[in-house]
Amino acid sequence: MENHHTYIKRALELARSGMESGDGGPFGVVIVKGDEVIAEGHNCVLSSNDPTAHAEVVAIRKACDFLGTYQLDGCVIYSSCEPCPMCLGAIYWARPKAVYYVCTREDAARGEFDDEFIYNEINMSIEDRSIPFIHISIEKADELFLRWLKKSDRKSY
Amino acid sequence: MENHHTYIKRALELARSGMESGDGGPFGVVIVKGDEVIAEGHNCVLSSNDPTAHAEVVAIRKACDFLGTYQLDGCVIYSSCEPCPMCLGAIYWARPKAVYYVCTREDAARGEFDDEFIYNEINMSIEDRSIPFIHISIEKADELFLRWLKKSDRKSY
């Protein structure tokens, strides 16, 4: 566990320093491939006016840029906190081999972050959600996906 | 519904053109405030090597950049497809007033996209997930959130 602890402590340090510099909430991430740290990130929602600039998203984007691919094959993500649903989704799309985390969604809720609230909203039926999601039916719109499947140069992601 | 249909058709058009130009899957988004389109986006996962560059994330980032804030107060999001969990989370963090969508997560699954798979993974206990999530206990790590709450210049997001 020695290396894991080194990386996770760095993630916690990034969380602390990012918060103190006013970039955003106390969240930090380190992404490792083999023995190499390929990306670090901290929450930059406030400094970048970007609600998607969570530590995980920031670090995943940097790691993919570094590797020149949209997949984190063989990579390990170390996060100061259990990912929110947005970041969990980002992790699934990036497909690393494992995620280590320290604080939990309940800890984040005690810091007045919406992680747990959003996890609860996901499981509500659409009509009960706090943001209205309204379905519009348009005939044959789903043919987009048939066209996608038939695309001769299609690259899956 | 007239304006809704104009915007949602534009989102479908962005989905189609983005796919045809090879930028990514068939997904498009328009964000409107009042009567103004403030951002458009389409999936750019392939063209930008960024697994987070889904249409919703791309458009939310542009809209926030345009407005100079990390919140989409009073905005409406029009999406060619029901958002994946990552984009759903991004929407909750951005807090628009409503979301209109056409295709569903089941349509996306028929296009071999993981949206529905990821929705299912979220509700699994952590030990059953296809990506291992491993908790590391570090004493007093959650004090980060106490420090955050006590921060004198704290700005909630």
PDB file of C-alpha atoms in Angstrom:
ATOM      1  CA  MET A   1       0.000   0.000   0.000  1.00  0.00           C
ATOM      2  CA  GLU A   2       3.043   2.301   0.202  1.00  0.00           C
ATOM      3  CA  ASN A   3       2.678   3.891  -3.235  1.00  0.00           C
ATOM      4  CA  HIS A   4      -1.077   4.166  -2.849  1.00  0.00           C
ATOM      5  CA  HIS A   5      -0.528   6.226   0.275  1.00  0.00           C
ATOM      6  CA  THR A   6       1.980   8.504  -1.425  1.00  0.00           C
ATOM      7  CA  TYR A   7      -0.431   9.244  -4.268  1.00  0.00           C
ATOM      8  CA  ILE A   8      -3.519   9.619  -2.101  1.00  0.00           C
ATOM      9  CA  LYS A   9      -1.673  12.002   0.210  1.00  0.00           C
ATOM     10  CA  ARG A  10      -0.724  14.082  -2.804  1.00  0.00           C
ATOM     11  CA  ALA A  11      -4.406  14.142  -3.836  1.00  0.00           C
ATOM     12  CA  LEU A  12      -5.328  15.399  -0.350  1.00  0.00           C
ATOM     13  CA  GLU A  13      -2.588  18.036  -0.563  1.00  0.00           C
ATOM     14  CA  LEU A  14      -3.941  19.216  -3.953  1.00  0.00           C
ATOM     15  CA  ALA A  15      -7.421  19.406  -2.391  1.00  0.00           C
ATOM     16  CA  ARG A  16      -6.158  21.585   0.445  1.00  0.00           C
ATOM     17  CA  SER A  17      -4.011  23.908  -1.639  1.00  0.00           C
ATOM     18  CA  GLY A  18      -6.687  24.368  -4.329  1.00  0.00           C
ATOM     19  CA  MET A  19      -9.233  25.343  -1.704  1.00  0.00           C
ATOM     20  CA  GLU A  20      -6.822  27.719  -0.010  1.00  0.00           C
ATOM     21  CA  SER A  21      -5.947  29.467  -3.250  1.00  0.00           C
ATOM     22  CA  GLY A  22      -9.664  30.021  -3.914  1.00  0.00           C
ATOM     23  CA  ASP A  23      -9.864  27.894  -7.058  1.00  0.00           C
ATOM     24  CA  GLY A  24     -12.782  25.826  -5.778  1.00  0.00           C
ATOM     25  CA  GLY A  25     -13.812  23.245  -3.195  1.00  0.00           C
ATOM     26  CA  PRO A  26     -11.403  20.901  -1.368  1.00  0.00           C
ATOM     27  CA  PHE A  27     -10.975  18.171  -3.969  1.00  0.00           C
ATOM     28  CA  GLY A  28      -7.760  16.819  -5.527  1.00  0.00           C
ATOM     29  CA  VAL A  29      -6.842  13.997  -7.909  1.00  0.00           C
ATOM     30  CA  VAL A  30      -3.684  12.242  -9.090  1.00  0.00           C
ATOM     31  CA  ILE A  31      -3.651   9.878 -12.098  1.00  0.00           C
ATOM     32  CA  VAL A  32      -0.893   7.280 -12.320  1.00  0.00           C
ATOM     33  CA  LYS A  33       0.181   4.942 -15.120  1.00  0.00           C
ATOM     34  CA  GLY A  34       2.765   2.350 -14.109  1.00  0.00           C
ATOM     35  CA  ASP A  35       5.047   4.263 -11.769  1.00  0.00           C
ATOM     36  CA  GLU A  36       4.469   7.627 -13.390  1.00  0.00           C
ATOM     37  CA  VAL A  37       2.130  10.419 -12.295  1.00  0.00           C
ATOM     38  CA  ILE A  38       0.662  11.473 -15.631  1.00  0.00           C
ATOM     39  CA  ALA A  39      -1.788  14.120 -14.373  1.00  0.00           C
ATOM     40  CA  GLU A  40      -2.815  16.051 -11.307  1.00  0.00           C
ATOM     41  CA  GLY A  41      -5.935  18.148 -10.857  1.00  0.00           C
ATOM     42  CA  HIS A  42      -7.878  20.098  -8.287  1.00  0.00           C
ATOM     43  CA  ASN A  43     -11.316  21.668  -8.305  1.00  0.00           C
ATOM     44  CA  CYS A  44     -11.321  24.863 -10.405  1.00  0.00           C
ATOM     45  CA  VAL A  45     -15.067  25.607 -10.570  1.00  0.00           C
ATOM     46  CA  LEU A  46     -14.643  29.092  -9.104  1.00  0.00           C
ATOM     47  CA  SER A  47     -11.394  30.110 -10.799  1.00  0.00           C
ATOM     48  CA  SER A  48     -12.523  28.964 -14.253  1.00  0.00           C
ATOM     49  CA  ASN A  49     -16.290  29.696 -14.001  1.00  0.00           C
ATOM     50  CA  ASP A  50     -16.802  26.107 -15.113  1.00  0.00           C
ATOM     51  CA  PRO A  51     -19.224  23.893 -13.155  1.00  0.00           C
ATOM     52  CA  THR A  52     -17.661  20.818 -14.783  1.00  0.00           C
ATOM     53  CA  ALA A  53     -14.120  21.653 -13.566  1.00  0.00           C
ATOM     54  CA  HIS A  54     -14.164  19.112 -10.741  1.00  0.00           C
ATOM     55  CA  ALA A  55     -10.790  17.627  -9.785  1.00  0.00           C
ATOM     56  CA  GLU A  56     -11.529  14.299 -11.514  1.00  0.00           C
ATOM     57  CA  VAL A  57     -12.661  15.923 -14.787  1.00  0.00           C
ATOM     58  CA  VAL A  58      -9.676  18.315 -14.770  1.00  0.00           C
ATOM     59  CA  ALA A  59      -7.220  15.452 -14.180  1.00  0.00           C
ATOM     60  CA  ILE A  60      -8.879  13.067 -16.675  1.00  0.00           C
ATOM     61  CA  ARG A  61      -8.732  15.742 -19.388  1.00  0.00           C
ATOM     62  CA  LYS A  62      -5.035  16.396 -18.622  1.00  0.00           C
ATOM     63  CA  ALA A  63      -4.176  12.676 -18.550  1.00  0.00           C
ATOM     64  CA  CYS A  64      -5.922  12.045 -21.878  1.00  0.00           C
ATOM     65  CA  ASP A  65      -4.210  15.045 -23.396  1.00  0.00           C
ATOM     66  CA  PHE A  66      -0.873  13.688 -22.158  1.00  0.00           C
ATOM     67  CA  LEU A  67      -1.532  10.187 -23.508  1.00  0.00           C
ATOM     68  CA  GLY A  68      -3.103  11.419 -26.760  1.00  0.00           C
ATOM     69  CA  THR A  69      -6.178   9.234 -26.338  1.00  0.00           C
ATOM     70  CA  TYR A  70      -9.648   9.344 -24.820  1.00  0.00           C
ATOM     71  CA  GLN A  71      -9.058   6.197 -22.767  1.00  0.00           C
ATOM     72  CA  LEU A  72      -7.125   5.726 -19.526  1.00  0.00           C
ATOM     73  CA  ASP A  73      -6.192   2.082 -20.111  1.00  0.00           C
ATOM     74  CA  GLY A  74      -4.128   0.717 -17.234  1.00  0.00           C
ATOM     75  CA  CYS A  75      -4.307   3.958 -15.264  1.00  0.00           C
ATOM     76  CA  VAL A  76      -5.196   4.378 -11.581  1.00  0.00           C
ATOM     77  CA  ILE A  77      -7.091   7.413 -10.263  1.00  0.00           C
ATOM     78  CA  TYR A  78      -6.408   8.631  -6.717  1.00  0.00           C
ATOM     79  CA  SER A  79      -9.041  11.053  -5.435  1.00  0.00           C
ATOM     80  CA  SER A  80      -9.358  12.910  -2.144  1.00  0.00           C
ATOM     81  CA  CYS A  81     -13.093  12.125  -2.226  1.00  0.00           C
ATOM     82  CA  GLU A  82     -15.590   9.625  -3.604  1.00  0.00           C
ATOM     83  CA  PRO A  83     -16.591  11.004  -7.017  1.00  0.00           C
ATOM     84  CA  CYS A  84     -19.891  12.835  -7.541  1.00  0.00           C
ATOM     85  CA  PRO A  85     -22.199  11.372 -10.241  1.00  0.00           C
ATOM     86  CA  MET A  86     -20.706  13.639 -12.926  1.00  0.00           C
ATOM     87  CA  CYS A  87     -17.178  12.483 -12.091  1.00  0.00           C
ATOM     88  CA  LEU A  88     -18.264   8.858 -11.693  1.00  0.00           C
ATOM     89  CA  GLY A  89     -19.655   9.074 -15.216  1.00  0.00           C
ATOM     90  CA  ALA A  90     -16.449  10.692 -16.486  1.00  0.00           C
ATOM     91  CA  ILE A  91     -14.454   7.864 -14.896  1.00  0.00           C
ATOM     92  CA  TYR A  92     -16.605   5.203 -16.572  1.00  0.00           C
ATOM     93  CA  TRP A  93     -16.165   6.884 -19.966  1.00  0.00           C
ATOM     94  CA  ALA A  94     -12.368   7.103 -19.404  1.00  0.00           C
ATOM     95  CA  ARG A  95     -12.151   3.455 -18.208  1.00  0.00           C
ATOM     96  CA  PRO A  96      -9.184   3.466 -15.791  1.00  0.00           C
ATOM     97  CA  LYS A  97      -8.333   0.172 -14.101  1.00  0.00           C
ATOM     98  CA  ALA A  98      -9.122   1.327 -10.539  1.00  0.00           C
ATOM     99  CA  VAL A  99     -10.067   4.280  -8.347  1.00  0.00           C
ATOM    100  CA  TYR A 100      -8.814   4.909  -4.797  1.00  0.00           C
ATOM    101  CA  TYR A 101     -10.574   7.533  -2.671  1.00  0.00           C
ATOM    102  CA  VAL A 102     -10.550   8.827   0.906  1.00  0.00           C
ATOM    103  CA  CYS A 103     -13.516  11.029   1.881  1.00  0.00           C
ATOM    104  CA  THR A 104     -17.054   9.864   1.131  1.00  0.00           C
ATOM    105  CA  ARG A 105     -20.127  11.459  -0.423  1.00  0.00           C
ATOM    106  CA  GLU A 106     -21.477  11.844   3.127  1.00  0.00           C
ATOM    107  CA  ASP A 107     -18.340  13.802   4.141  1.00  0.00           C
ATOM    108  CA  ALA A 108     -18.877  16.027   1.067  1.00  0.00           C
ATOM    109  CA  ALA A 109     -22.532  16.562   2.061  1.00  0.00           C
ATOM    110  CA  ARG A 110     -21.344  17.788   5.459  1.00  0.00           C
ATOM    111  CA  GLY A 111     -19.308  20.371   3.522  1.00  0.00           C
ATOM    112  CA  GLU A 112     -22.610  21.418   1.883  1.00  0.00           C
ATOM    113  CA  PHE A 113     -21.767  19.896  -1.499  1.00  0.00           C
ATOM    114  CA  ASP A 114     -24.584  18.403  -3.586  1.00  0.00           C
ATOM    115  CA  ASP A 115     -22.962  15.022  -4.367  1.00  0.00           C
ATOM    116  CA  GLU A 116     -25.381  12.991  -2.270  1.00  0.00           C
ATOM    117  CA  PHE A 117     -28.359  15.098  -3.368  1.00  0.00           C
ATOM    118  CA  ILE A 118     -27.524  14.429  -7.034  1.00  0.00           C
ATOM    119  CA  TYR A 119     -27.085  10.677  -6.375  1.00  0.00           C
ATOM    120  CA  ASN A 120     -30.617  10.722  -4.942  1.00  0.00           C
ATOM    121  CA  GLU A 121     -32.038  12.712  -7.873  1.00  0.00           C
ATOM    122  CA  ILE A 122     -30.698  10.173 -10.400  1.00  0.00           C
ATOM    123  CA  ASN A 123     -32.929   7.485  -8.964  1.00  0.00           C
ATOM    124  CA  MET A 124     -36.081   9.591  -8.878  1.00  0.00           C
ATOM    125  CA  SER A 125     -38.615   9.224 -11.634  1.00  0.00           C
ATOM    126  CA  ILE A 126     -38.067  12.084 -14.058  1.00  0.00           C
ATOM    127  CA  GLU A 127     -41.268  13.901 -13.032  1.00  0.00           C
ATOM    128  CA  ASP A 128     -40.163  14.105  -9.380  1.00  0.00           C
ATOM    129  CA  ARG A 129     -36.747  15.638 -10.034  1.00  0.00           C
ATOM    130  CA  SER A 130     -35.953  19.159  -8.836  1.00  0.00           C
ATOM    131  CA  ILE A 131     -34.883  20.160 -12.374  1.00  0.00           C
ATOM    132  CA  PRO A 132     -37.683  19.415 -14.878  1.00  0.00           C
ATOM    133  CA  PHE A 133     -36.623  16.971 -17.613  1.00  0.00           C
ATOM    134  CA  ILE A 134     -39.141  17.067 -20.467  1.00  0.00           C
ATOM    135  CA  HIS A 135     -39.265  14.511 -23.239  1.00  0.00           C
ATOM    136  CA  ILE A 136     -40.099  15.737 -26.761  1.00  0.00           C
ATOM    137  CA  SER A 137     -41.063  13.078 -29.278  1.00  0.00           C
ATOM    138  CA  ILE A 138     -39.721  13.574 -32.777  1.00  0.00           C
ATOM    139  CA  GLU A 139     -40.414  10.893 -35.329  1.00  0.00           C
ATOM    140  CA  LYS A 140     -37.370   8.926 -36.498  1.00  0.00           C
ATOM    141  CA  ALA A 141     -34.945  10.957 -34.316  1.00  0.00           C
ATOM    142  CA  ASP A 142     -33.481   7.688 -33.045  1.00  0.00           C
ATOM    143  CA  GLU A 143     -32.337   6.893 -36.597  1.00  0.00           C
ATOM    144  CA  LEU A 144     -29.259   8.938 -35.635  1.00  0.00           C
ATOM    145  CA  PHE A 145     -28.063   5.855 -33.778  1.00  0.00           C
ATOM    146  CA  LEU A 146     -28.678   3.561 -36.750  1.00  0.00           C
ATOM    147  CA  ARG A 147     -26.629   5.940 -38.902  1.00  0.00           C
ATOM    148  CA  TRP A 148     -23.919   5.849 -36.232  1.00  0.00           C
ATOM    149  CA  LEU A 149     -23.812   2.048 -36.262  1.00  0.00           C
ATOM    150  CA  LYS A 150     -23.612   2.014 -40.048  1.00  0.00           C
ATOM    151  CA  LYS A 151     -20.861   4.637 -40.231  1.00  0.00           C
ATOM    152  CA  SER A 152     -18.034   2.999 -42.179  1.00  0.00           C
ATOM    153  CA  ASP A 153     -15.240   4.818 -40.287  1.00  0.00           C
ATOM    154  CA  ARG A 154     -16.945   4.556 -36.888  1.00  0.00           C
ATOM    155  CA  LYS A 155     -14.601   4.606 -33.893  1.00  0.00           C
ATOM    156  CA  SER A 156     -16.141   3.391 -30.624  1.00  0.00           C
ATOM    157  CA  TYR A 157     -15.443   5.265 -27.411  1.00  0.00           C
TER     158      TYR A 157
ATOM    159  CA  MET B   1     -44.042  24.515 -28.167  1.00  0.00           C
ATOM    160  CA  GLU B   2     -42.944  26.327 -31.344  1.00  0.00           C
ATOM    161  CA  ASN B   3     -39.635  27.653 -29.985  1.00  0.00           C
ATOM    162  CA  HIS B   4     -38.923  24.399 -28.190  1.00  0.00           C
ATOM    163  CA  HIS B   5     -39.185  22.617 -31.533  1.00  0.00           C
ATOM    164  CA  THR B   6     -36.855  25.090 -33.254  1.00  0.00           C
ATOM    165  CA  TYR B   7     -34.187  24.616 -30.594  1.00  0.00           C
ATOM    166  CA  ILE B   8     -34.540  20.855 -30.327  1.00  0.00           C
ATOM    167  CA  LYS B   9     -34.324  20.487 -34.103  1.00  0.00           C
ATOM    168  CA  ARG B  10     -31.121  22.498 -34.038  1.00  0.00           C
ATOM    169  CA  ALA B  11     -29.773  20.134 -31.346  1.00  0.00           C
ATOM    170  CA  LEU B  12     -30.605  17.159 -33.604  1.00  0.00           C
ATOM    171  CA  GLU B  13     -28.905  18.892 -36.522  1.00  0.00           C
ATOM    172  CA  LEU B  14     -25.762  19.459 -34.409  1.00  0.00           C
ATOM    173  CA  ALA B  15     -25.845  15.770 -33.438  1.00  0.00           C
ATOM    174  CA  ARG B  16     -25.985  14.700 -37.082  1.00  0.00           C
ATOM    175  CA  SER B  17     -23.323  17.096 -38.386  1.00  0.00           C
ATOM    176  CA  GLY B  18     -20.912  16.376 -35.495  1.00  0.00           C
ATOM    177  CA  MET B  19     -21.165  12.651 -36.152  1.00  0.00           C
ATOM    178  CA  GLU B  20     -20.703  13.093 -39.904  1.00  0.00           C
ATOM    179  CA  SER B  21     -17.613  15.249 -39.455  1.00  0.00           C
ATOM    180  CA  GLY B  22     -16.086  12.532 -37.228  1.00  0.00           C
ATOM    181  CA  ASP B  23     -15.943  14.608 -34.047  1.00  0.00           C
ATOM    182  CA  GLY B  24     -17.778  12.015 -31.955  1.00  0.00           C
ATOM    183  CA  GLY B  25     -21.118  10.302 -31.435  1.00  0.00           C
ATOM    184  CA  PRO B  26     -24.484  11.695 -32.607  1.00  0.00           C
ATOM    185  CA  PHE B  27     -25.249  14.100 -29.770  1.00  0.00           C
ATOM    186  CA  GLY B  28     -26.042  17.819 -29.929  1.00  0.00           C
ATOM    187  CA  VAL B  29     -27.095  20.505 -27.456  1.00  0.00           C
ATOM    188  CA  VAL B  30     -28.425  24.075 -27.575  1.00  0.00           C
ATOM    189  CA  ILE B  31     -28.581  26.319 -24.481  1.00  0.00           C
ATOM    190  CA  VAL B  32     -31.044  29.205 -24.451  1.00  0.00           C
ATOM    191  CA  LYS B  33     -31.493  32.136 -22.084  1.00  0.00           C
ATOM    192  CA  GLY B  34     -34.626  34.190 -22.708  1.00  0.00           C
ATOM    193  CA  ASP B  35     -34.882  34.292 -26.489  1.00  0.00           C
ATOM    194  CA  GLU B  36     -31.154  34.000 -27.093  1.00  0.00           C
ATOM    195  CA  VAL B  37     -29.127  30.919 -27.985  1.00  0.00           C
ATOM    196  CA  ILE B  38     -26.070  31.401 -25.751  1.00  0.00           C
ATOM    197  CA  ALA B  39     -24.239  28.165 -26.587  1.00  0.00           C
ATOM    198  CA  GLU B  40     -24.278  25.187 -28.907  1.00  0.00           C
ATOM    199  CA  GLY B  41     -22.280  22.000 -28.562  1.00  0.00           C
ATOM    200  CA  HIS B  42     -21.827  18.598 -30.055  1.00  0.00           C
ATOM    201  CA  ASN B  43     -19.914  15.517 -28.967  1.00  0.00           C
ATOM    202  CA  CYS B  44     -16.154  15.989 -29.524  1.00  0.00           C
ATOM    203  CA  VAL B  45     -14.765  12.944 -27.695  1.00  0.00           C
ATOM    204  CA  LEU B  46     -12.903  11.695 -30.778  1.00  0.00           C
ATOM    205  CA  SER B  47     -11.739  15.017 -32.204  1.00  0.00           C
ATOM    206  CA  SER B  48     -10.451  16.330 -28.860  1.00  0.00           C
ATOM    207  CA  ASN B  49      -9.309  13.033 -27.270  1.00  0.00           C
ATOM    208  CA  ASP B  50     -11.422  14.033 -24.271  1.00  0.00           C
ATOM    209  CA  PRO B  51     -13.854  11.470 -22.812  1.00  0.00           C
ATOM    210  CA  THR B  52     -15.684  14.311 -21.003  1.00  0.00           C
ATOM    211  CA  ALA B  53     -16.372  16.254 -24.225  1.00  0.00           C
ATOM    212  CA  HIS B  54     -20.011  15.165 -24.457  1.00  0.00           C
ATOM    213  CA  ALA B  55     -22.377  17.643 -26.116  1.00  0.00           C
ATOM    214  CA  GLU B  56     -23.901  18.761 -22.788  1.00  0.00           C
ATOM    215  CA  VAL B  57     -20.506  19.337 -21.118  1.00  0.00           C
ATOM    216  CA  VAL B  58     -19.178  21.178 -24.182  1.00  0.00           C
ATOM    217  CA  ALA B  59     -22.264  23.436 -24.333  1.00  0.00           C
ATOM    218  CA  ILE B  60     -22.416  24.046 -20.554  1.00  0.00           C
ATOM    219  CA  ARG B  61     -18.763  25.110 -20.541  1.00  0.00           C
ATOM    220  CA  LYS B  62     -19.374  27.479 -23.473  1.00  0.00           C
ATOM    221  CA  ALA B  63     -22.545  28.925 -21.918  1.00  0.00           C
ATOM    222  CA  CYS B  64     -20.801  29.558 -18.581  1.00  0.00           C
ATOM    223  CA  ASP B  65     -17.866  31.129 -20.368  1.00  0.00           C
ATOM    224  CA  PHE B  66     -20.289  33.393 -22.252  1.00  0.00           C
ATOM    225  CA  LEU B  67     -22.172  34.374 -19.086  1.00  0.00           C
ATOM    226  CA  GLY B  68     -19.025  34.685 -16.947  1.00  0.00           C
ATOM    227  CA  THR B  69     -20.443  32.486 -14.201  1.00  0.00           C
ATOM    228  CA  TYR B  70     -20.553  28.835 -13.173  1.00  0.00           C
ATOM    229  CA  GLN B  71     -24.353  28.831 -12.945  1.00  0.00           C
ATOM    230  CA  LEU B  72     -26.955  28.641 -15.724  1.00  0.00           C
ATOM    231  CA  ASP B  73     -29.708  30.513 -13.861  1.00  0.00           C
ATOM    232  CA  GLY B  74     -32.852  30.817 -15.975  1.00  0.00           C
ATOM    233  CA  CYS B  75     -31.341  28.864 -18.882  1.00  0.00           C
ATOM    234  CA  VAL B  76     -32.947  25.995 -20.780  1.00  0.00           C
ATOM    235  CA  ILE B  77     -30.942  23.082 -22.191  1.00  0.00           C
ATOM    236  CA  TYR B  78     -32.131  21.348 -25.380  1.00  0.00           C
ATOM    237  CA  SER B  79     -30.442  18.013 -25.991  1.00  0.00           C
ATOM    238  CA  SER B  80     -30.788  15.508 -28.798  1.00  0.00           C
ATOM    239  CA  CYS B  81     -30.659  12.744 -26.172  1.00  0.00           C
ATOM    240  CA  GLU B  82     -31.380  12.084 -22.514  1.00  0.00           C
ATOM    241  CA  PRO B  83     -28.127  12.900 -20.678  1.00  0.00           C
ATOM    242  CA  CYS B  84     -25.754  10.174 -19.511  1.00  0.00           C
ATOM    243  CA  PRO B  85     -24.932  10.165 -15.763  1.00  0.00           C
ATOM    244  CA  MET B  86     -21.878  12.394 -16.306  1.00  0.00           C
ATOM    245  CA  CYS B  87     -23.942  14.975 -18.167  1.00  0.00           C
ATOM    246  CA  LEU B  88     -26.841  14.673 -15.737  1.00  0.00           C
ATOM    247  CA  GLY B  89     -24.397  15.519 -12.959  1.00  0.00           C
ATOM    248  CA  ALA B  90     -22.976  18.426 -14.967  1.00  0.00           C
ATOM    249  CA  ILE B  91     -26.531  19.729 -15.462  1.00  0.00           C
ATOM    250  CA  TYR B  92     -27.278  19.545 -11.729  1.00  0.00           C
ATOM    251  CA  TRP B  93     -24.077  21.453 -10.918  1.00  0.00           C
ATOM    252  CA  ALA B  94     -24.934  24.106 -13.550  1.00  0.00           C
ATOM    253  CA  ARG B  95     -28.572  24.403 -12.340  1.00  0.00           C
ATOM    254  CA  PRO B  96     -30.513  25.384 -15.484  1.00  0.00           C
ATOM    255  CA  LYS B  97     -34.270  25.811 -15.103  1.00  0.00           C
ATOM    256  CA  ALA B  98     -35.247  22.941 -17.425  1.00  0.00           C
ATOM    257  CA  VAL B  99     -33.963  20.309 -19.855  1.00  0.00           C
ATOM    258  CA  TYR B 100     -35.738  19.164 -23.032  1.00  0.00           C
ATOM    259  CA  TYR B 101     -34.533  16.007 -24.763  1.00  0.00           C
ATOM    260  CA  VAL B 102     -35.552  13.717 -27.628  1.00  0.00           C
ATOM    261  CA  CYS B 103     -33.802  10.331 -27.755  1.00  0.00           C
ATOM    262  CA  THR B 104     -33.636   8.189 -24.617  1.00  0.00           C
ATOM    263  CA  ARG B 105     -30.887   6.271 -22.827  1.00  0.00           C
ATOM    264  CA  GLU B 106     -32.370   3.109 -24.388  1.00  0.00           C
ATOM    265  CA  ASP B 107     -31.980   4.607 -27.889  1.00  0.00           C
ATOM    266  CA  ALA B 108     -28.341   5.431 -27.008  1.00  0.00           C
ATOM    267  CA  ALA B 109     -27.794   1.860 -25.788  1.00  0.00           C
ATOM    268  CA  ARG B 110     -28.992   0.607 -29.183  1.00  0.00           C
ATOM    269  CA  GLY B 111     -26.213   2.782 -30.649  1.00  0.00           C
ATOM    270  CA  GLU B 112     -23.785   0.823 -28.379  1.00  0.00           C
ATOM    271  CA  PHE B 113     -23.235   3.751 -25.999  1.00  0.00           C
ATOM    272  CA  ASP B 114     -22.698   3.008 -22.302  1.00  0.00           C
ATOM    273  CA  ASP B 115     -25.258   5.462 -20.856  1.00  0.00           C
ATOM    274  CA  GLU B 116     -27.619   2.798 -19.554  1.00  0.00           C
ATOM    275  CA  PHE B 117     -24.742   0.583 -18.400  1.00  0.00           C
ATOM    276  CA  ILE B 118     -23.325   3.475 -16.323  1.00  0.00           C
ATOM    277  CA  TYR B 119     -26.778   4.253 -14.844  1.00  0.00           C
ATOM    278  CA  ASN B 120     -26.888   0.634 -13.698  1.00  0.00           C
ATOM    279  CA  GLU B 121     -23.350   0.720 -12.270  1.00  0.00           C
ATOM    280  CA  ILE B 122     -24.170   3.772 -10.092  1.00  0.00           C
ATOM    281  CA  ASN B 123     -26.719   1.766  -8.159  1.00  0.00           C
ATOM    282  CA  MET B 124     -24.495  -1.234  -7.584  1.00  0.00           C
ATOM    283  CA  SER B 125     -22.722  -1.627  -4.317  1.00  0.00           C
ATOM    284  CA  ILE B 126     -19.157  -0.452  -4.778  1.00  0.00           C
ATOM    285  CA  GLU B 127     -17.701  -3.982  -4.582  1.00  0.00           C
ATOM    286  CA  ASP B 128     -19.854  -5.199  -7.489  1.00  0.00           C
ATOM    287  CA  ARG B 129     -18.903  -2.461  -9.944  1.00  0.00           C
ATOM    288  CA  SER B 130     -16.932  -3.258 -13.090  1.00  0.00           C
ATOM    289  CA  ILE B 131     -14.313  -0.623 -12.175  1.00  0.00           C
ATOM    290  CA  PRO B 132     -12.933  -1.287  -8.661  1.00  0.00           C
ATOM    291  CA  PHE B 133     -13.495   1.630  -6.256  1.00  0.00           C
ATOM    292  CA  ILE B 134     -11.315   1.198  -3.179  1.00  0.00           C
ATOM    293  CA  HIS B 135     -11.726   3.231  -0.012  1.00  0.00           C
ATOM    294  CA  ILE B 136      -8.576   4.291   1.858  1.00  0.00           C
ATOM    295  CA  SER B 137      -9.055   5.518   5.411  1.00  0.00           C
ATOM    296  CA  ILE B 138      -6.909   8.452   6.428  1.00  0.00           C
ATOM    297  CA  GLU B 139      -7.461   9.932   9.866  1.00  0.00           C
ATOM    298  CA  LYS B 140      -8.917  13.415   9.898  1.00  0.00           C
ATOM    299  CA  ALA B 141      -9.022  13.675   6.083  1.00  0.00           C
ATOM    300  CA  ASP B 142     -12.636  14.851   6.348  1.00  0.00           C
ATOM    301  CA  GLU B 143     -11.441  17.937   8.215  1.00  0.00           C
ATOM    302  CA  LEU B 144     -10.940  19.393   4.730  1.00  0.00           C
ATOM    303  CA  PHE B 145     -14.692  19.967   4.681  1.00  0.00           C
ATOM    304  CA  LEU B 146     -14.692  21.659   8.091  1.00  0.00           C
ATOM    305  CA  ARG B 147     -11.948  23.979   6.855  1.00  0.00           C
ATOM    306  CA  TRP B 148     -14.053  24.664   3.776  1.00  0.00           C
ATOM    307  CA  LEU B 149     -17.101  25.580   5.880  1.00  0.00           C
ATOM    308  CA  LYS B 150     -14.975  27.883   8.025  1.00  0.00           C
ATOM    309  CA  LYS B 151     -13.316  29.608   5.067  1.00  0.00           C
ATOM    310  CA  SER B 152     -14.037  33.310   5.503  1.00  0.00           C
ATOM    311  CA  ASP B 153     -14.206  34.084   1.773  1.00  0.00           C
ATOM    312  CA  ARG B 154     -16.046  30.867   0.876  1.00  0.00           C
ATOM    313  CA  LYS B 155     -18.162  31.046  -2.266  1.00  0.00           C
ATOM    314  CA  SER B 156     -20.718  28.255  -2.633  1.00  0.00           C
ATOM    315  CA  TYR B 157     -21.210  26.584  -6.001  1.00  0.00           C
TER     316      TYR B 157
END
